[in-house]
């Protein structure tokens, strides 16, 4: 399975060889794990990488398993590692078969090409994640019963789709770190991308480890949908710089997302959990409902939202300056004078002071008969 066209061969295990063939190497590791399922001696080990662990089945009066729940543990690292490899493969597939083909038609510059690839990858991920999280919120009933976001805390028992969603999120954002090297991202772009990658990892991991998975799902859905609008707007901008209306739609969605995020965080963490009966810290039971932890979570959310708003304001000011600059340039240029059509003689046109016919021959002067 070859993901990239190879115009030149490089020495084995050299830097260029790893960059060019990293998806094929990872695909080989995935195949090894899948082959391990075929043999009884290695099936138990291989299943650690593929299937989420720590399942608990509740028994009904008829002694038949009714509902299966999951909780987290150190063996989740093996599952995250496997889907970390899957994310690298999917990243290469989207890059090779979608984005590279579009780039060949657009003929973008190197800086725009890097941002186009970034927005294309994140657009696919945000679209899948927003639809996935919305499906979970609807099927679990969290949207119809907002009080379930903090009631019966700690939420240590997770359904399969909830746990798998969080494992997939951690795997994707972890895979984004080596992709900075594989995609040869420019040095000036690395700090900006590292910022949001680390922020996503921190927030997703905090929601997963502190058993705040329910409110984390709602906040991730809002954030992913807002970012989806931004990256769609940026893709339209790269195809045609006159497309600016999508940025206005994203701006409205961004402000709405920040307001809902802050309101919901204070509602769940500041009021809901503060009034819960089981106050205290219990690591074995997964209870982290203490004043210090609640204040730390709220502080983290407020600092992150303030930083995002500051970046948003700077982005809008830069757009406004660019718009004013283009408007001033148009006013200084002024309206172009209309070109007057040249009057041509009915017989032909003048060339070097001589009247020429349409076919290039000099017209004969008409003789006037004497009376």
Coordinates of C-alpha atoms in Angstrom, one line a residue:
X1 CA 0.0 0.0 0.0
X2 CA 1.8 3.1 -1.2
X3 CA 0.5 6.5 -0.1
X4 CA 2.9 8.7 -1.9
X5 CA 4.5 8.7 -5.4
X6 CA 8.2 8.2 -5.1
X7 CA 10.3 10.1 -7.5
X8 CA 13.5 9.4 -5.8
X9 CA 14.8 6.6 -3.5
X10 CA 16.5 7.4 -0.2
X11 CA 18.8 5.3 2.0
X12 CA 16.9 3.1 4.5
X13 CA 16.1 4.8 7.9
X14 CA 17.3 8.1 6.7
X15 CA 15.4 11.2 7.5
X16 CA 13.8 11.6 4.1
X17 CA 13.1 7.9 3.9
X18 CA 11.1 8.0 7.2
X19 CA 9.2 11.2 6.1
X20 CA 8.3 9.7 2.7
X21 CA 7.4 6.2 4.0
X22 CA 6.1 6.8 7.5
X23 CA 2.5 5.9 6.6
X24 CA 3.6 2.6 5.0
X25 CA 5.7 1.8 8.0
X26 CA 2.8 2.5 10.4
X27 CA 0.5 0.5 8.2
X28 CA 2.8 -2.5 8.5
X29 CA 2.7 -2.3 12.3
X30 CA -1.1 -2.2 12.2
X31 CA -1.2 -5.3 10.0
X32 CA 1.1 -7.1 12.6
X33 CA -1.4 -6.3 15.4
X34 CA -4.3 -7.5 13.2
X35 CA -2.5 -10.8 12.3
X36 CA -2.0 -11.3 16.1
X37 CA -5.8 -11.8 16.4
X38 CA -5.6 -14.9 14.2
X39 CA -3.5 -16.9 16.7
X40 CA -4.7 -18.0 20.1
X41 CA -1.3 -17.3 21.8
X42 CA -1.2 -13.7 20.7
X43 CA -5.0 -12.9 20.5
X44 CA -5.2 -11.7 24.1
X45 CA -2.3 -9.3 23.6
X46 CA -3.6 -8.0 20.3
X47 CA -7.1 -7.4 21.7
X48 CA -5.5 -4.9 24.2
X49 CA -4.6 -2.6 21.3
X50 CA -7.9 -2.8 19.4
X51 CA -10.8 -3.0 21.9
X52 CA -11.3 -0.7 24.9
X53 CA -10.5 -2.3 28.2
X54 CA -12.0 -2.3 31.7
X55 CA -15.6 -3.4 30.8
X56 CA -18.1 -4.0 33.5
X57 CA -21.4 -5.8 32.7
X58 CA -24.5 -5.2 34.8
X59 CA -26.7 -8.2 35.4
X60 CA -30.4 -8.3 35.2
X61 CA -32.6 -10.5 37.4
X62 CA -32.4 -13.2 34.7
X63 CA -28.6 -13.3 35.0
X64 CA -28.0 -12.2 31.5
X65 CA -25.7 -9.2 30.6
X66 CA -27.9 -6.2 29.9
X67 CA -25.6 -3.1 29.7
X68 CA -21.8 -3.0 29.4
X69 CA -20.0 0.0 30.9
X70 CA -16.3 0.9 30.9
X71 CA -13.9 2.8 33.1
X72 CA -10.4 4.0 32.5
X73 CA -7.0 2.6 33.4
X74 CA -3.4 2.3 32.4
X75 CA -4.2 -0.3 29.7
X76 CA -6.0 2.4 27.7
X77 CA -2.5 3.5 26.6
X78 CA -2.3 0.5 24.4
X79 CA -5.6 1.2 22.8
X80 CA -4.6 4.9 22.3
X81 CA -1.3 3.8 20.7
X82 CA -3.1 1.6 18.2
X83 CA -5.5 4.3 17.1
X84 CA -2.6 6.7 17.1
X85 CA -1.3 4.6 14.2
X86 CA -4.7 4.6 12.6
X87 CA -4.8 8.4 12.7
X88 CA -1.5 8.6 11.0
X89 CA -2.7 6.3 8.2
X90 CA -6.0 8.3 7.7
X91 CA -4.0 11.5 7.7
X92 CA -1.8 10.2 4.9
X93 CA -4.9 9.0 2.9
X94 CA -6.7 12.4 3.2
X95 CA -3.4 14.2 2.2
X96 CA -2.6 12.0 -0.7
X97 CA -6.0 11.4 -2.3
X98 CA -7.8 14.7 -1.5
X99 CA -5.6 17.6 -0.5
X100 CA -2.6 17.0 -2.8
X101 CA -4.9 16.8 -5.9
X102 CA -6.6 20.0 -5.0
X103 CA -3.3 21.8 -4.4
X104 CA -2.1 20.8 -7.9
X105 CA -5.1 22.7 -9.4
X106 CA -4.9 25.8 -7.1
X107 CA -1.1 26.4 -7.5
X108 CA -0.8 28.0 -4.1
X109 CA 2.3 29.5 -2.5
X110 CA 4.3 27.5 0.1
X111 CA 2.8 29.4 3.0
X112 CA -0.8 29.1 1.7
X113 CA -0.2 25.5 0.8
X114 CA 0.8 24.7 4.4
X115 CA -2.3 26.4 5.8
X116 CA -4.5 24.8 3.2
X117 CA -3.3 21.4 4.2
X118 CA -3.8 22.2 7.9
X119 CA -7.3 23.5 7.4
X120 CA -8.2 20.5 5.1
X121 CA -7.1 18.0 7.7
X122 CA -8.8 19.8 10.6
X123 CA -11.9 20.3 8.6
X124 CA -12.3 16.6 8.1
X125 CA -11.6 15.8 11.7
X126 CA -13.9 18.5 13.1
X127 CA -16.7 17.4 10.8
X128 CA -16.4 13.8 12.0
X129 CA -16.0 14.7 15.6
X130 CA -18.9 17.2 15.8
X131 CA -21.3 14.7 14.1
X132 CA -20.0 11.9 16.4
X133 CA -20.3 13.9 19.6
X134 CA -23.8 15.2 18.6
X135 CA -24.9 11.6 18.0
X136 CA -23.7 10.6 21.5
X137 CA -25.4 13.6 23.1
X138 CA -28.7 12.8 21.5
X139 CA -28.6 9.0 22.2
X140 CA -27.4 9.4 25.8
X141 CA -30.1 12.0 26.5
X142 CA -27.8 14.7 27.8
X143 CA -29.4 17.5 25.7
X144 CA -32.9 16.8 26.9
X145 CA -31.8 16.5 30.6
X146 CA -29.1 19.1 31.3
X147 CA -29.1 18.2 35.0
X148 CA -27.6 14.8 34.1
X149 CA -24.4 16.7 33.3
X150 CA -23.6 16.9 37.1
X151 CA -26.1 14.5 38.8
X152 CA -24.8 11.2 40.1
X153 CA -21.2 12.4 40.0
X154 CA -18.6 10.8 39.6
X155 CA -19.5 9.4 36.2
X156 CA -17.0 6.6 36.3
X157 CA -19.0 4.2 34.2
X158 CA -19.0 5.0 30.5
X159 CA -20.7 3.5 27.6
X160 CA -18.7 2.1 24.8
X161 CA -19.3 5.0 22.4
X162 CA -18.4 7.5 25.0
X163 CA -15.1 5.9 26.0
X164 CA -14.1 5.1 22.4
X165 CA -14.8 8.8 21.5
X166 CA -12.4 10.0 24.2
X167 CA -9.7 7.4 23.2
X168 CA -10.0 8.5 19.6
X169 CA -9.7 12.1 20.5
X170 CA -6.5 11.5 22.5
X171 CA -5.1 9.4 19.7
X172 CA -5.8 12.1 17.1
X173 CA -4.2 15.0 19.0
X174 CA -1.2 12.8 20.0
X175 CA -0.7 11.9 16.3
X176 CA -0.7 15.6 15.4
X177 CA 2.7 16.0 17.2
X178 CA 4.8 13.8 14.9
X179 CA 2.9 15.1 11.9
X180 CA 4.6 18.4 12.4
X181 CA 7.8 16.6 11.5
X182 CA 6.4 14.4 8.8
X183 CA 4.6 17.2 7.0
X184 CA 7.7 19.5 7.2
X185 CA 5.8 22.3 8.8
X186 CA 7.7 25.6 8.8
X187 CA 9.5 26.6 12.0
X188 CA 7.4 29.8 12.3
X189 CA 4.2 27.8 12.2
X190 CA 5.2 25.1 14.7
X191 CA 4.6 27.2 17.9
X192 CA 1.1 28.2 16.8
X193 CA 0.2 24.6 16.1
X194 CA 1.8 23.3 19.2
X195 CA -0.4 25.7 21.3
X196 CA -3.8 24.4 20.2
X197 CA -2.6 20.8 20.1
X198 CA -1.4 20.9 23.7
X199 CA -4.6 22.8 24.7
X200 CA -6.8 20.1 23.2
X201 CA -4.8 17.3 24.8
X202 CA -5.0 19.0 28.2
X203 CA -8.7 19.6 28.1
X204 CA -9.7 16.2 26.7
X205 CA -7.4 14.4 29.2
X206 CA -8.8 16.5 32.1
X207 CA -12.4 15.7 31.2
X208 CA -11.6 12.0 30.8
X209 CA -9.5 11.6 34.0
X210 CA -11.6 13.8 36.3
X211 CA -14.8 11.9 35.2
X212 CA -16.3 15.1 33.6
X213 CA -17.0 13.2 30.4
X214 CA -20.6 14.4 30.0
X215 CA -19.9 18.1 30.2
X216 CA -16.8 17.5 28.2
X217 CA -18.8 16.1 25.3
X218 CA -21.0 19.2 25.2
X219 CA -18.0 21.6 25.2
X220 CA -16.1 19.6 22.6
X221 CA -19.1 19.6 20.3
X222 CA -19.4 23.4 20.6
X223 CA -15.7 23.9 20.0
X224 CA -15.5 21.5 17.1
X225 CA -18.5 23.0 15.3
X226 CA -17.1 26.5 15.7
X227 CA -13.7 25.4 14.4
X228 CA -15.3 23.6 11.5
X229 CA -16.8 26.9 10.4
X230 CA -13.5 28.6 10.6
X231 CA -11.6 26.1 8.5
X232 CA -14.3 25.9 5.9
X233 CA -14.1 29.7 5.6
X234 CA -10.3 29.5 5.3
X235 CA -10.6 26.9 2.6
X236 CA -13.0 29.1 0.6
X237 CA -10.6 32.0 1.1
X238 CA -7.7 30.1 -0.3
X239 CA -9.7 29.1 -3.4
X240 CA -10.9 32.7 -4.0
X241 CA -9.8 35.6 -1.8
X242 CA -13.1 37.4 -2.4
X243 CA -15.0 34.9 -0.3
X244 CA -15.2 36.7 3.1
X245 CA -18.8 36.1 4.2
X246 CA -18.0 32.7 5.8
X247 CA -15.6 34.5 8.2
X248 CA -18.5 36.6 9.4
X249 CA -20.6 33.5 10.0
X250 CA -17.7 32.0 11.9
X251 CA -17.3 35.1 14.0
X252 CA -20.9 34.9 15.2
X253 CA -20.5 31.2 16.0
X254 CA -17.2 31.9 17.8
X255 CA -18.7 34.5 20.1
X256 CA -21.8 32.3 20.8
X257 CA -19.5 29.3 21.6
X258 CA -17.4 31.3 24.1
X259 CA -20.5 32.5 25.9
X260 CA -22.1 29.1 26.1
X261 CA -18.8 27.5 27.2
X262 CA -18.3 29.8 30.1
X263 CA -22.0 29.7 31.2
X264 CA -22.1 25.9 31.0
X265 CA -18.8 25.5 32.9
X266 CA -19.9 27.7 35.8
X267 CA -23.3 26.0 35.8
X268 CA -22.0 22.4 36.0
X269 CA -18.7 22.9 37.9
X270 CA -19.5 26.0 40.0
X271 CA -23.1 25.3 41.0
X272 CA -24.0 21.7 40.1
X273 CA -21.0 19.9 41.6
X274 CA -20.8 22.4 44.5
X275 CA -24.2 21.3 45.7
X276 CA -23.6 17.6 45.3
X277 CA -23.7 15.4 48.4
X278 CA -20.5 13.5 47.8
X279 CA -17.9 16.2 48.4
X280 CA -14.3 15.1 48.8
X281 CA -11.4 13.4 47.2
X282 CA -11.4 9.7 46.6
X283 CA -9.0 8.3 44.0
X284 CA -10.4 4.8 44.1
X285 CA -14.0 5.9 43.6
X286 CA -13.0 8.5 41.0
X287 CA -14.4 11.4 43.0
X288 CA -12.5 14.7 42.5
X289 CA -15.3 17.0 43.8
X290 CA -13.2 19.3 46.0
X291 CA -13.1 23.1 46.1
X292 CA -9.5 23.2 44.9
X293 CA -10.1 21.0 41.9
X294 CA -13.3 22.8 40.9
X295 CA -11.6 26.2 41.1
X296 CA -8.7 24.8 39.1
X297 CA -11.0 23.5 36.4
X298 CA -12.9 26.8 36.2
X299 CA -9.6 28.8 36.1
X300 CA -8.4 26.6 33.3
X301 CA -11.6 27.2 31.3
X302 CA -11.6 30.9 31.9
X303 CA -8.0 31.4 31.0
X304 CA -8.4 29.3 27.8
X305 CA -11.5 31.2 26.7
X306 CA -9.9 34.6 27.4
X307 CA -6.9 33.6 25.4
X308 CA -9.1 32.5 22.5
X309 CA -11.1 35.8 22.7
X310 CA -7.9 37.8 22.6
X311 CA -6.7 35.9 19.5
X312 CA -10.1 36.4 17.9
X313 CA -10.0 40.2 18.5
X314 CA -6.6 40.5 17.0
X315 CA -7.7 38.5 14.0
X316 CA -10.7 40.7 13.4
X317 CA -8.6 43.9 13.8
X318 CA -6.1 42.6 11.3
X319 CA -9.0 41.9 8.8
X320 CA -10.4 45.4 9.4
X321 CA -7.0 47.0 8.7
X322 CA -6.6 45.0 5.5
X323 CA -10.1 46.0 4.4
X324 CA -9.5 49.7 5.1
X325 CA -6.1 49.5 3.3
X326 CA -7.7 48.1 0.2
X327 CA -10.5 50.7 0.3
X328 CA -8.0 53.5 0.6
X329 CA -6.0 52.2 -2.3
X330 CA -9.1 52.1 -4.5
X331 CA -10.0 55.7 -3.6
X332 CA -6.6 56.9 -4.4
X333 CA -6.6 55.2 -7.7
X334 CA -9.9 56.8 -8.7
X335 CA -12.2 55.8 -11.4
X336 CA -10.6 54.8 -14.7
X337 CA -11.3 57.2 -17.6
X338 CA -13.5 55.7 -20.2
X339 CA -11.8 55.1 -23.5
X340 CA -13.4 56.9 -26.4
X341 CA -14.0 54.8 -29.5
X342 CA -11.9 55.8 -32.5
X343 CA -14.0 57.2 -35.4
X344 CA -13.1 55.4 -38.5
X345 CA -13.8 56.6 -42.0
X346 CA -16.4 54.8 -43.9
X347 CA -14.0 54.1 -46.7
X348 CA -11.2 52.8 -44.4
X349 CA -8.7 54.3 -41.9
X350 CA -5.8 56.7 -41.9
X351 CA -2.3 55.5 -41.9
X352 CA 0.7 57.9 -42.0
X353 CA -1.7 60.6 -43.1
X354 CA -3.0 58.6 -46.0
X355 CA -6.5 57.1 -46.2
X356 CA -6.4 53.4 -46.5
X357 CA -9.2 51.1 -47.4
X358 CA -10.2 48.2 -45.3
X359 CA -8.4 45.7 -47.6
X360 CA -5.2 47.7 -47.4
X361 CA -5.5 49.3 -50.9
X362 CA -5.5 53.1 -51.3
X363 CA -9.0 54.3 -52.4
X364 CA -9.3 56.0 -55.7
X365 CA -10.4 59.6 -55.6
X366 CA -13.7 60.1 -57.2
X367 CA -13.4 62.3 -60.4
X368 CA -15.9 65.0 -60.7
X369 CA -17.3 65.5 -64.1
X370 CA -17.2 69.0 -65.5
X371 CA -20.6 70.6 -66.2

